[in-house]
mmCIF file of C-alpha atoms and ligand atoms in Angstrom:
data_model
loop_
_atom_site.group_PDB
_atom_site.id
_atom_site.type_symbol
_atom_site.label_atom_id
_atom_site.label_comp_id
_atom_site.label_asym_id
_atom_site.label_seq_id
_atom_site.Cartn_x
_atom_site.Cartn_y
_atom_site.Cartn_z
ATOM 1 C CA UNK A 1 34.530 -80.867 123.774
ATOM 2 C CA UNK A 2 36.720 -83.207 125.896
ATOM 3 C CA UNK A 3 34.054 -83.288 128.706
ATOM 4 C CA UNK A 4 31.337 -83.891 126.149
ATOM 5 C CA UNK A 5 33.074 -87.007 124.800
ATOM 6 C CA UNK A 6 33.803 -88.227 128.246
ATOM 7 C CA UNK A 7 30.076 -87.994 129.227
ATOM 8 C CA UNK A 8 29.002 -89.778 126.022
ATOM 9 C CA UNK A 9 31.369 -92.622 126.670
ATOM 10 C CA UNK A 10 30.017 -92.902 130.193
ATOM 11 C CA UNK A 11 26.458 -93.149 128.948
ATOM 12 C CA UNK A 12 27.442 -95.709 126.326
ATOM 13 C CA UNK A 13 29.078 -97.802 128.988
ATOM 14 C CA UNK A 14 25.927 -97.563 131.204
ATOM 15 C CA UNK A 15 23.546 -98.563 128.386
ATOM 16 C CA UNK A 16 25.713 -101.471 127.632
ATOM 17 C CA UNK A 17 25.649 -102.510 131.274
ATOM 18 C CA UNK A 18 21.905 -102.198 131.567
ATOM 19 C CA UNK A 19 21.094 -104.269 128.498
ATOM 20 C CA UNK A 20 18.640 -106.818 129.803
ATOM 21 C CA UNK A 21 19.654 -110.479 129.590
ATOM 22 C CA UNK A 22 17.713 -113.609 130.325
ATOM 23 C CA UNK A 23 20.476 -115.978 129.330
ATOM 24 C CA UNK A 24 20.441 -119.213 131.241
ATOM 25 C CA UNK A 25 24.040 -119.703 130.473
ATOM 26 C CA UNK A 26 25.889 -116.413 131.352
ATOM 27 C CA UNK A 27 23.300 -114.052 132.891
ATOM 28 C CA UNK A 28 25.777 -111.383 131.921
ATOM 29 C CA UNK A 29 23.321 -108.493 131.868
ATOM 30 C CA UNK A 30 22.285 -109.185 135.423
ATOM 31 C CA UNK A 31 25.752 -109.427 136.675
ATOM 32 C CA UNK A 32 26.931 -106.320 134.888
ATOM 33 C CA UNK A 33 24.121 -104.319 136.314
ATOM 34 C CA UNK A 34 25.610 -105.194 139.671
ATOM 35 C CA UNK A 35 29.096 -104.383 138.572
ATOM 36 C CA UNK A 36 28.332 -100.869 137.422
ATOM 37 C CA UNK A 37 26.506 -100.105 140.701
ATOM 38 C CA UNK A 38 29.224 -101.649 142.882
ATOM 39 C CA UNK A 39 31.317 -98.513 142.993
ATOM 40 C CA UNK A 40 28.711 -96.823 145.114
ATOM 41 C CA UNK A 41 28.225 -99.752 147.517
ATOM 42 C CA UNK A 42 28.205 -99.246 151.245
ATOM 43 C CA UNK A 43 30.606 -100.995 153.578
ATOM 44 C CA UNK A 44 28.982 -104.087 155.139
ATOM 45 C CA UNK A 45 28.536 -107.843 154.711
ATOM 46 C CA UNK A 46 28.098 -109.964 151.700
ATOM 47 C CA UNK A 47 24.945 -112.100 151.750
ATOM 48 C CA UNK A 48 23.691 -114.792 149.339
ATOM 49 C CA UNK A 49 20.134 -116.088 149.202
ATOM 50 C CA UNK A 50 19.809 -119.606 147.558
ATOM 51 C CA UNK A 51 16.253 -120.101 146.375
ATOM 52 C CA UNK A 52 15.831 -116.358 145.973
ATOM 53 C CA UNK A 53 13.088 -116.491 143.301
ATOM 54 C CA UNK A 54 10.706 -118.460 145.545
ATOM 55 C CA UNK A 55 7.788 -117.619 147.911
ATOM 56 C CA UNK A 56 10.224 -116.899 150.853
ATOM 57 C CA UNK A 57 13.164 -115.937 148.638
ATOM 58 C CA UNK A 58 11.601 -112.963 147.018
ATOM 59 C CA UNK A 59 10.366 -111.118 150.147
ATOM 60 C CA UNK A 60 13.444 -112.078 151.935
ATOM 61 C CA UNK A 61 15.577 -110.558 149.053
ATOM 62 C CA UNK A 62 13.525 -107.350 149.584
ATOM 63 C CA UNK A 63 14.138 -107.371 153.377
ATOM 64 C CA UNK A 64 17.880 -108.021 153.030
ATOM 65 C CA UNK A 65 18.109 -105.246 150.398
ATOM 66 C CA UNK A 66 16.933 -102.727 153.048
ATOM 67 C CA UNK A 67 19.214 -104.123 155.786
ATOM 68 C CA UNK A 68 21.925 -101.510 156.311
ATOM 69 C CA UNK A 69 24.465 -104.204 157.375
ATOM 70 C CA UNK A 70 24.411 -105.668 153.914
ATOM 71 C CA UNK A 71 26.702 -104.235 151.186
ATOM 72 C CA UNK A 72 26.313 -106.989 148.525
ATOM 73 C CA UNK A 73 23.335 -109.279 147.934
ATOM 74 C CA UNK A 74 23.726 -112.273 145.737
ATOM 75 C CA UNK A 75 20.402 -113.800 144.540
ATOM 76 C CA UNK A 76 20.652 -117.333 143.267
ATOM 77 C CA UNK A 77 17.996 -119.683 142.020
ATOM 78 C CA UNK A 78 17.478 -122.238 139.258
ATOM 79 C CA UNK A 79 14.683 -120.063 137.825
ATOM 80 C CA UNK A 80 13.690 -116.277 137.405
ATOM 81 C CA UNK A 81 16.581 -114.615 139.165
ATOM 82 C CA UNK A 82 17.085 -112.057 136.331
ATOM 83 C CA UNK A 83 13.605 -110.553 136.904
ATOM 84 C CA UNK A 84 13.798 -110.642 140.731
ATOM 85 C CA UNK A 85 17.353 -109.172 140.669
ATOM 86 C CA UNK A 86 16.303 -106.410 138.251
ATOM 87 C CA UNK A 87 13.240 -105.540 140.407
ATOM 88 C CA UNK A 88 15.099 -105.572 143.777
ATOM 89 C CA UNK A 89 18.063 -103.714 142.431
ATOM 90 C CA UNK A 90 16.036 -100.576 141.781
ATOM 91 C CA UNK A 91 15.454 -100.063 145.516
ATOM 92 C CA UNK A 92 17.543 -97.106 146.542
ATOM 93 C CA UNK A 93 19.293 -98.629 149.396
ATOM 94 C CA UNK A 94 22.926 -99.421 149.960
ATOM 95 C CA UNK A 95 23.281 -103.045 148.973
ATOM 96 C CA UNK A 96 24.500 -103.927 145.535
ATOM 97 C CA UNK A 97 22.372 -106.744 144.037
ATOM 98 C CA UNK A 98 23.671 -109.342 141.686
ATOM 99 C CA UNK A 99 21.615 -112.227 140.164
ATOM 100 C CA UNK A 100 22.826 -115.776 139.427
ATOM 101 C CA UNK A 101 20.843 -118.377 137.470
ATOM 102 C CA UNK A 102 21.406 -122.073 137.487
ATOM 103 C CA UNK A 103 23.956 -124.601 138.696
ATOM 104 C CA UNK A 104 26.696 -123.234 136.466
ATOM 105 C CA UNK A 105 26.597 -119.879 138.449
ATOM 106 C CA UNK A 106 26.377 -121.412 141.912
ATOM 107 C CA UNK A 107 30.071 -120.838 142.577
ATOM 108 C CA UNK A 108 30.083 -117.359 141.446
ATOM 109 C CA UNK A 109 27.058 -116.643 143.703
ATOM 110 C CA UNK A 110 28.784 -117.997 146.643
ATOM 111 C CA UNK A 111 32.351 -116.847 146.360
ATOM 112 C CA UNK A 112 33.273 -114.215 149.029
ATOM 113 C CA UNK A 113 30.043 -114.477 150.974
ATOM 114 C CA UNK A 114 29.887 -113.845 154.737
ATOM 115 C CA UNK A 115 26.333 -115.178 155.176
ATOM 116 C CA UNK A 116 24.387 -117.751 153.047
ATOM 117 C CA UNK A 117 20.623 -118.062 153.597
ATOM 118 C CA UNK A 118 18.950 -121.146 152.033
ATOM 119 C CA UNK A 119 15.198 -121.214 151.470
ATOM 120 C CA UNK A 120 15.537 -123.400 148.414
ATOM 121 C CA UNK A 121 13.278 -126.312 148.024
ATOM 122 C CA UNK A 122 9.677 -127.553 147.785
ATOM 123 C CA UNK A 123 7.035 -126.446 150.193
ATOM 124 C CA UNK A 124 4.188 -128.495 151.766
ATOM 125 C CA UNK A 125 0.707 -129.018 150.549
ATOM 126 C CA UNK A 126 -2.205 -129.949 152.853
ATOM 127 C CA UNK A 127 -1.924 -133.357 154.145
ATOM 128 C CA UNK A 128 1.847 -133.465 153.958
ATOM 129 C CA UNK A 129 4.369 -133.641 156.802
ATOM 130 C CA UNK A 130 7.652 -131.752 156.503
ATOM 131 C CA UNK A 131 9.275 -135.049 156.320
ATOM 132 C CA UNK A 132 7.450 -135.764 153.049
ATOM 133 C CA UNK A 133 9.630 -133.039 151.553
ATOM 134 C CA UNK A 134 12.907 -134.966 152.364
ATOM 135 C CA UNK A 135 12.897 -136.931 149.052
ATOM 136 C CA UNK A 136 13.326 -133.654 146.994
ATOM 137 C CA UNK A 137 14.791 -131.207 149.407
ATOM 138 C CA UNK A 138 17.565 -133.449 150.738
ATOM 139 C CA UNK A 139 19.292 -133.577 147.332
ATOM 140 C CA UNK A 140 18.816 -129.844 146.819
ATOM 141 C CA UNK A 141 20.442 -129.005 150.192
ATOM 142 C CA UNK A 142 23.298 -131.424 149.540
ATOM 143 C CA UNK A 143 24.102 -129.780 146.255
ATOM 144 C CA UNK A 144 23.953 -126.236 147.642
ATOM 145 C CA UNK A 145 26.141 -127.109 150.672
ATOM 146 C CA UNK A 146 28.648 -128.709 148.396
ATOM 147 C CA UNK A 147 28.889 -125.388 146.652
ATOM 148 C CA UNK A 148 29.321 -123.570 149.934
ATOM 149 C CA UNK A 149 32.124 -126.049 150.998
ATOM 150 C CA UNK A 150 33.935 -125.210 147.830
ATOM 151 C CA UNK A 151 33.349 -121.432 147.370
ATOM 152 C CA UNK A 152 32.820 -119.907 150.857
ATOM 153 C CA UNK A 153 33.631 -122.550 153.509
ATOM 154 C CA UNK A 154 33.868 -119.881 156.176
ATOM 155 C CA UNK A 155 30.398 -118.376 155.650
ATOM 156 C CA UNK A 156 27.676 -118.621 158.214
ATOM 157 C CA UNK A 157 24.769 -120.758 156.774
ATOM 158 C CA UNK A 158 21.159 -120.110 157.693
ATOM 159 C CA UNK A 159 19.244 -123.191 156.742
ATOM 160 C CA UNK A 160 15.538 -122.767 156.108
ATOM 161 C CA UNK A 161 14.705 -125.635 153.668
ATOM 162 C CA UNK A 162 12.524 -128.370 155.284
ATOM 163 C CA UNK A 163 12.636 -130.662 156.918
ATOM 164 C CA UNK A 164 15.022 -128.607 159.037
ATOM 165 C CA UNK A 165 15.372 -131.453 161.488
ATOM 166 C CA UNK A 166 17.048 -133.487 158.751
ATOM 167 C CA UNK A 167 18.495 -130.899 156.321
ATOM 168 C CA UNK A 168 20.879 -129.442 159.060
ATOM 169 C CA UNK A 169 22.290 -132.986 159.652
ATOM 170 C CA UNK A 170 22.699 -133.301 155.826
ATOM 171 C CA UNK A 171 24.590 -129.917 155.668
ATOM 172 C CA UNK A 172 26.807 -130.919 158.543
ATOM 173 C CA UNK A 173 27.670 -134.217 156.896
ATOM 174 C CA UNK A 174 28.426 -132.519 153.520
ATOM 175 C CA UNK A 175 30.824 -130.056 155.323
ATOM 176 C CA UNK A 176 32.407 -132.880 157.383
ATOM 177 C CA UNK A 177 33.052 -134.749 154.198
ATOM 178 C CA UNK A 178 34.605 -131.659 152.561
ATOM 179 C CA UNK A 179 36.728 -130.933 155.711
ATOM 180 C CA UNK A 180 35.065 -127.540 156.223
ATOM 181 C CA UNK A 181 32.613 -128.279 159.055
ATOM 182 C CA UNK A 182 32.484 -125.599 161.641
ATOM 183 C CA UNK A 183 29.569 -126.347 164.047
ATOM 184 C CA UNK A 184 29.294 -122.732 165.091
ATOM 185 C CA UNK A 185 28.547 -121.629 161.531
ATOM 186 C CA UNK A 186 25.582 -123.955 160.704
ATOM 187 C CA UNK A 187 22.315 -122.680 161.969
ATOM 188 C CA UNK A 188 18.814 -124.209 161.352
ATOM 189 C CA UNK A 189 16.272 -121.381 161.299
ATOM 190 C CA UNK A 190 13.558 -121.801 163.847
ATOM 191 C CA UNK A 191 12.819 -118.190 164.310
ATOM 192 C CA UNK A 192 9.321 -118.531 162.804
ATOM 193 C CA UNK A 193 8.406 -120.777 165.792
ATOM 194 C CA UNK A 194 9.552 -118.029 168.203
ATOM 195 C CA UNK A 195 7.616 -115.390 166.211
ATOM 196 C CA UNK A 196 4.442 -117.497 166.363
ATOM 197 C CA UNK A 197 4.935 -118.276 169.991
ATOM 198 C CA UNK A 198 5.407 -114.569 170.770
ATOM 199 C CA UNK A 199 2.297 -113.620 168.739
ATOM 200 C CA UNK A 200 -0.006 -116.385 170.213
ATOM 201 C CA UNK A 201 1.153 -115.904 173.794
ATOM 202 C CA UNK A 202 0.722 -112.088 173.431
ATOM 203 C CA UNK A 203 -2.900 -112.602 172.189
ATOM 204 C CA UNK A 204 -3.647 -114.738 175.315
ATOM 205 C CA UNK A 205 -1.987 -112.241 177.621
ATOM 206 C CA UNK A 206 -3.560 -109.314 175.832
ATOM 207 C CA UNK A 207 -0.209 -107.469 175.390
ATOM 208 C CA UNK A 208 2.008 -106.214 172.476
ATOM 209 C CA UNK A 209 3.823 -109.288 170.919
ATOM 210 C CA UNK A 210 6.994 -107.210 170.842
ATOM 211 C CA UNK A 211 7.035 -107.225 174.605
ATOM 212 C CA UNK A 212 6.978 -111.068 174.762
ATOM 213 C CA UNK A 213 9.925 -113.516 174.476
ATOM 214 C CA UNK A 214 9.065 -117.155 174.408
ATOM 215 C CA UNK A 215 12.028 -119.587 174.212
ATOM 216 C CA UNK A 216 11.096 -122.325 171.703
ATOM 217 C CA UNK A 217 13.482 -125.402 171.863
ATOM 218 C CA UNK A 218 13.820 -128.802 170.229
ATOM 219 C CA UNK A 219 13.396 -128.839 166.478
ATOM 220 C CA UNK A 220 11.130 -127.537 163.664
ATOM 221 C CA UNK A 221 8.260 -129.980 163.052
ATOM 222 C CA UNK A 222 5.154 -130.974 165.143
ATOM 223 C CA UNK A 223 6.020 -132.226 168.644
ATOM 224 C CA UNK A 224 9.694 -131.390 168.162
ATOM 225 C CA UNK A 225 8.701 -127.625 168.401
ATOM 226 C CA UNK A 226 8.643 -127.210 172.258
ATOM 227 C CA UNK A 227 7.725 -123.804 173.576
ATOM 228 C CA UNK A 228 8.906 -123.293 177.063
ATOM 229 C CA UNK A 229 5.916 -121.364 178.457
ATOM 230 C CA UNK A 230 7.269 -121.541 182.040
ATOM 231 C CA UNK A 231 10.107 -119.276 180.839
ATOM 232 C CA UNK A 232 8.134 -116.677 179.041
ATOM 233 C CA UNK A 233 9.295 -113.115 179.549
ATOM 234 C CA UNK A 234 7.752 -111.092 181.149
ATOM 235 C CA UNK A 235 7.053 -113.853 183.740
ATOM 236 C CA UNK A 236 3.511 -115.111 183.128
ATOM 237 C CA UNK A 237 1.491 -118.019 184.297
ATOM 238 C CA UNK A 238 -0.911 -120.048 182.161
ATOM 239 C CA UNK A 239 -3.859 -122.339 183.054
ATOM 240 C CA UNK A 240 -3.552 -126.013 181.943
ATOM 241 C CA UNK A 241 -6.043 -125.259 179.192
ATOM 242 C CA UNK A 242 -4.049 -122.141 177.965
ATOM 243 C CA UNK A 243 -0.871 -124.167 178.060
ATOM 244 C CA UNK A 244 -2.378 -126.965 175.949
ATOM 245 C CA UNK A 245 -3.923 -124.514 173.570
ATOM 246 C CA UNK A 246 -0.655 -122.526 173.118
ATOM 247 C CA UNK A 247 1.504 -125.524 172.817
ATOM 248 C CA UNK A 248 -0.774 -127.041 170.138
ATOM 249 C CA UNK A 249 -1.115 -123.737 168.156
ATOM 250 C CA UNK A 250 2.627 -123.145 168.180
ATOM 251 C CA UNK A 251 3.404 -126.713 167.136
ATOM 252 C CA UNK A 252 0.942 -126.593 164.274
ATOM 253 C CA UNK A 253 1.422 -123.045 163.122
ATOM 254 C CA UNK A 254 2.979 -124.100 159.909
ATOM 255 C CA UNK A 255 0.129 -126.497 159.148
ATOM 256 C CA UNK A 256 -2.391 -123.716 159.985
ATOM 257 C CA UNK A 257 -0.825 -121.678 157.127
ATOM 258 C CA UNK A 258 -0.506 -124.688 154.739
ATOM 259 C CA UNK A 259 -4.240 -125.400 155.173
ATOM 260 C CA UNK A 260 -5.279 -121.725 154.818
ATOM 261 C CA UNK A 261 -3.222 -121.502 151.651
ATOM 262 C CA UNK A 262 -5.046 -124.596 150.380
ATOM 263 C CA UNK A 263 -2.428 -126.061 148.111
ATOM 264 C CA UNK A 264 -0.657 -122.926 147.044
ATOM 265 C CA UNK A 265 2.266 -123.268 149.450
ATOM 266 C CA UNK A 266 3.273 -122.766 153.103
ATOM 267 C CA UNK A 267 4.319 -119.730 155.088
ATOM 268 C CA UNK A 268 6.383 -117.345 152.965
ATOM 269 C CA UNK A 269 5.750 -113.870 154.264
ATOM 270 C CA UNK A 270 6.042 -114.457 157.973
ATOM 271 C CA UNK A 271 9.022 -116.846 157.206
ATOM 272 C CA UNK A 272 10.812 -114.138 155.148
ATOM 273 C CA UNK A 273 10.232 -111.757 158.142
ATOM 274 C CA UNK A 274 11.623 -114.446 160.553
ATOM 275 C CA UNK A 275 14.606 -115.194 158.293
ATOM 276 C CA UNK A 276 15.439 -111.525 157.820
ATOM 277 C CA UNK A 277 15.298 -111.080 161.643
ATOM 278 C CA UNK A 278 17.482 -114.104 162.270
ATOM 279 C CA UNK A 279 19.983 -113.038 159.417
ATOM 280 C CA UNK A 280 20.153 -109.454 160.956
ATOM 281 C CA UNK A 281 21.049 -111.038 164.274
ATOM 282 C CA UNK A 282 23.710 -113.199 162.638
ATOM 283 C CA UNK A 283 25.227 -110.075 160.917
ATOM 284 C CA UNK A 284 25.035 -108.104 164.265
ATOM 285 C CA UNK A 285 26.982 -110.930 165.886
ATOM 286 C CA UNK A 286 29.452 -110.960 163.025
ATOM 287 C CA UNK A 287 30.000 -107.193 163.457
ATOM 288 C CA UNK A 288 30.921 -107.859 167.110
ATOM 289 C CA UNK A 289 27.835 -106.687 168.823
ATOM 290 C CA UNK A 290 27.486 -108.147 172.244
ATOM 291 C CA UNK A 291 24.558 -109.905 173.806
ATOM 292 C CA UNK A 292 22.843 -111.026 170.499
ATOM 293 C CA UNK A 293 20.789 -114.089 171.331
ATOM 294 C CA UNK A 294 18.301 -116.086 169.207
ATOM 295 C CA UNK A 295 16.886 -119.652 169.237
ATOM 296 C CA UNK A 296 18.355 -121.880 166.528
ATOM 297 C CA UNK A 297 18.686 -125.606 165.725
ATOM 298 C CA UNK A 298 22.440 -126.182 166.036
ATOM 299 C CA UNK A 299 25.177 -128.634 166.764
ATOM 300 C CA UNK A 300 24.585 -129.107 170.566
ATOM 301 C CA UNK A 301 25.562 -130.940 173.775
ATOM 302 C CA UNK A 302 22.478 -129.757 175.624
ATOM 303 C CA UNK A 303 20.788 -133.185 175.108
ATOM 304 C CA UNK A 304 22.187 -136.559 173.974
ATOM 305 C CA UNK A 305 21.251 -135.592 170.384
ATOM 306 C CA UNK A 306 23.801 -134.120 167.986
ATOM 307 C CA UNK A 307 21.565 -131.247 167.112
ATOM 308 C CA UNK A 308 19.020 -129.328 169.126
ATOM 309 C CA UNK A 309 17.386 -125.904 169.131
ATOM 310 C CA UNK A 310 17.956 -123.710 172.143
ATOM 311 C CA UNK A 311 18.878 -120.169 172.652
ATOM 312 C CA UNK A 312 22.357 -119.342 171.266
ATOM 313 C CA UNK A 313 24.654 -116.307 171.613
ATOM 314 C CA UNK A 314 25.633 -115.045 168.196
ATOM 315 C CA UNK A 315 29.068 -113.498 167.688
ATOM 316 C CA UNK A 316 31.891 -113.020 165.244
ATOM 317 C CA UNK A 317 32.349 -116.862 164.954
ATOM 318 C CA UNK A 318 28.669 -117.667 164.654
ATOM 319 C CA UNK A 319 26.822 -119.548 167.439
ATOM 320 C CA UNK A 320 29.557 -118.882 170.004
ATOM 321 C CA UNK A 321 27.564 -120.115 172.921
ATOM 322 C CA UNK A 322 24.733 -122.688 173.072
ATOM 323 C CA UNK A 323 22.513 -122.147 176.218
ATOM 324 C CA UNK A 324 21.129 -124.831 178.414
ATOM 325 C CA UNK A 325 17.462 -125.533 178.587
ATOM 326 C CA UNK A 326 16.916 -123.938 182.054
ATOM 327 C CA UNK A 327 14.364 -125.266 184.552
ATOM 328 C CA UNK A 328 11.423 -127.177 182.887
ATOM 329 C CA UNK A 329 8.077 -128.001 184.406
ATOM 330 C CA UNK A 330 6.398 -131.364 184.260
ATOM 331 C CA UNK A 331 4.478 -130.608 181.110
ATOM 332 C CA UNK A 332 7.603 -129.434 179.275
ATOM 333 C CA UNK A 333 9.665 -132.424 180.563
ATOM 334 C CA UNK A 334 7.098 -134.817 179.017
ATOM 335 C CA UNK A 335 7.146 -132.704 175.865
ATOM 336 C CA UNK A 336 10.869 -132.792 175.713
ATOM 337 C CA UNK A 337 10.966 -136.692 175.807
ATOM 338 C CA UNK A 338 8.460 -136.680 172.898
ATOM 339 C CA UNK A 339 10.467 -134.160 171.005
ATOM 340 C CA UNK A 340 13.810 -136.044 171.412
ATOM 341 C CA UNK A 341 12.298 -139.306 170.279
ATOM 342 C CA UNK A 342 11.047 -137.892 166.984
ATOM 343 C CA UNK A 343 14.116 -135.652 166.488
ATOM 344 C CA UNK A 344 16.583 -138.634 166.878
ATOM 345 C CA UNK A 345 14.957 -140.361 163.825
ATOM 346 C CA UNK A 346 14.858 -137.160 161.652
ATOM 347 C CA UNK A 347 18.430 -136.330 162.388
ATOM 348 C CA UNK A 348 19.700 -139.939 161.768
ATOM 349 C CA UNK A 349 17.780 -139.868 158.405
ATOM 350 C CA UNK A 350 19.716 -136.743 157.392
ATOM 351 C CA UNK A 351 23.088 -138.282 158.490
ATOM 352 C CA UNK A 352 22.319 -141.610 156.637
ATOM 353 C CA UNK A 353 21.368 -139.745 153.448
ATOM 354 C CA UNK A 354 24.905 -138.566 153.009
ATOM 355 C CA UNK A 355 26.901 -141.456 154.655
ATOM 356 C CA UNK A 356 24.967 -144.078 152.701
ATOM 357 C CA UNK A 357 26.060 -142.326 149.383
ATOM 358 C CA UNK A 358 29.811 -142.661 150.318
HETATM 359 N N1 LIG B 401 12.465 -123.198 158.523
HETATM 360 C C1 LIG B 401 11.210 -122.711 158.531
HETATM 361 O O1 LIG B 401 10.736 -122.240 159.518
HETATM 362 C C2 LIG B 401 10.388 -122.752 157.301
HETATM 363 C C3 LIG B 401 10.839 -123.503 156.130
HETATM 364 N N2 LIG B 401 10.152 -123.442 154.957
HETATM 365 C C4 LIG B 401 10.670 -124.213 153.858
HETATM 366 O O2 LIG B 401 11.362 -123.382 152.970
HETATM 367 C C5 LIG B 401 11.406 -123.940 151.755
HETATM 368 C C6 LIG B 401 10.972 -122.973 150.571
HETATM 369 O O3 LIG B 401 9.724 -122.564 150.658
HETATM 370 P P1 LIG B 401 9.018 -121.611 149.637
HETATM 371 O O4 LIG B 401 9.874 -120.443 149.357
HETATM 372 O O5 LIG B 401 7.592 -121.406 150.052
HETATM 373 O O6 LIG B 401 9.008 -122.513 148.325
HETATM 374 P P2 LIG B 401 8.906 -122.062 146.815
HETATM 375 O O7 LIG B 401 8.626 -123.243 146.009
HETATM 376 O O8 LIG B 401 8.124 -120.871 146.596
HETATM 377 O O9 LIG B 401 10.418 -121.524 146.481
HETATM 378 C C7 LIG B 401 11.536 -122.406 146.561
HETATM 379 C C8 LIG B 401 12.557 -121.862 145.573
HETATM 380 O O10 LIG B 401 13.623 -122.790 145.516
HETATM 381 C C9 LIG B 401 14.111 -122.861 144.206
HETATM 382 N N3 LIG B 401 14.903 -124.081 144.012
HETATM 383 C C10 LIG B 401 14.547 -125.356 143.784
HETATM 384 N N4 LIG B 401 15.672 -126.136 143.697
HETATM 385 C C11 LIG B 401 16.783 -125.331 143.743
HETATM 386 C C12 LIG B 401 18.094 -125.478 143.674
HETATM 387 N N5 LIG B 401 18.635 -126.632 143.461
HETATM 388 N N6 LIG B 401 18.957 -124.435 143.874
HETATM 389 C C13 LIG B 401 18.434 -123.224 144.164
HETATM 390 N N7 LIG B 401 17.118 -122.966 144.323
HETATM 391 C C14 LIG B 401 16.214 -123.995 143.974
HETATM 392 C C15 LIG B 401 12.810 -122.929 143.440
HETATM 393 O O11 LIG B 401 13.137 -122.566 142.009
HETATM 394 C C16 LIG B 401 11.997 -121.921 144.034
HETATM 395 O O12 LIG B 401 12.207 -120.595 143.518
HETATM 396 C C17 LIG B 401 10.401 -125.199 151.736
HETATM 397 O O13 LIG B 401 11.238 -126.431 151.954
HETATM 398 C C18 LIG B 401 9.676 -124.903 153.059
HETATM 399 O O14 LIG B 401 9.165 -126.107 153.564
HETATM 400 C C19 LIG B 401 9.036 -122.713 154.763
HETATM 401 C C20 LIG B 401 8.546 -121.948 155.849
HETATM 402 C C21 LIG B 401 9.127 -121.921 157.132
HETATM 403 O O1 LIG B 402 4.814 -125.777 157.737
HETATM 404 C C1 LIG B 402 5.534 -125.773 156.760
HETATM 405 O O2 LIG B 402 5.615 -126.741 155.917
HETATM 406 C C2 LIG B 402 6.541 -124.591 156.639
HETATM 407 C C3 LIG B 402 7.115 -124.334 157.842
HETATM 408 O O3 LIG B 402 8.120 -124.975 158.205
HETATM 409 C C4 LIG B 402 6.493 -123.414 158.766
HETATM 410 O O4 LIG B 402 5.628 -122.633 158.388
HETATM 411 O O5 LIG B 402 6.848 -123.559 159.999
#
């Protein structure tokens, strides 16, 4: 009899927890679903995705839910997180999933996080540059970073929202203003440029892309995306035509997708893959694994610019070592000068956006 009553109470509790809620205010149902599953959670890191209901956010949520290094996954957006959270939470992997909806829940979404991934913001349509997104996305990134400074100032931040060449500077300024800036922990995500470079170079060489490693430096827009084909692994040589073709295709890979999607958005699936790969490297670094190296747009002394993408070594503290460019050929030296010129303006635009509001 005793055992019977106990079982009934457990079921009643579970039913109460699982009652669906689409409340914009509290989102209690979604949170409670997380709570009641939390007991079985695996050890690991706590990760939040901001913009989790979007084209990148949803497949990224799926990929982070299957990452064995993740124990808690917080999904935040200004729309649709209850549905995405309910959906992803049914995957029988270790991470406990909790959803958060709207600005009022931002702080709860961020509290205690080890890693925050930000794909929030509007994507391009054909004919637009990434810089055309600045007007809307600058404010979104500012608000989200203010939340991070308040709720999880020690978290590693993976910034995806475009224009990355400016939004990383915006994030840094917000953190500086809040007194929480740690340059090692702010990482602009340029992994998709590397994925594209590996793919396109492998096509030209006729090899498996998994065997190719192309360093891509500079930034994340047009000419600021600078693939270093002279440093490709395995060592390979390219004709002048191949170099021009590959450089152009890598620099315009994003536009290739924007045009193919014809007004319905930009890269989402390949970006979610790239973001998940980069986040996994950050978590491996946090765990203390040695020799984890990725390209990323970070606070840097490699050039005269305050931010620049090169290979970085990821560790417990974030980007613990920022690698130099290595030897460049003449073609790359010319490309570097062009990249730096454009990057300087984009970075300054991000800095001014925050400083001029003071
Ligand atoms: N770094 C990179 O390599 C790449 C960057 N991107 C950029 O990623 C961003 C997102 O792209 P998509 O997912 O395709 O766009 P999307 O429009 O499909 O999704 C964006 C999500 O952000 C949410 N959002 C808007 N304001 C928000 C706020 N204040 N707080 C939280 N969430 C908010 C929206 O509700 C939406 O769910 C764009 O800026 C895009 O240009 C895209 C591809 C590659
Ligand atoms: O091209 C865009 O607007 C999205 C993006 O950054 C990319 O796909 O590399």
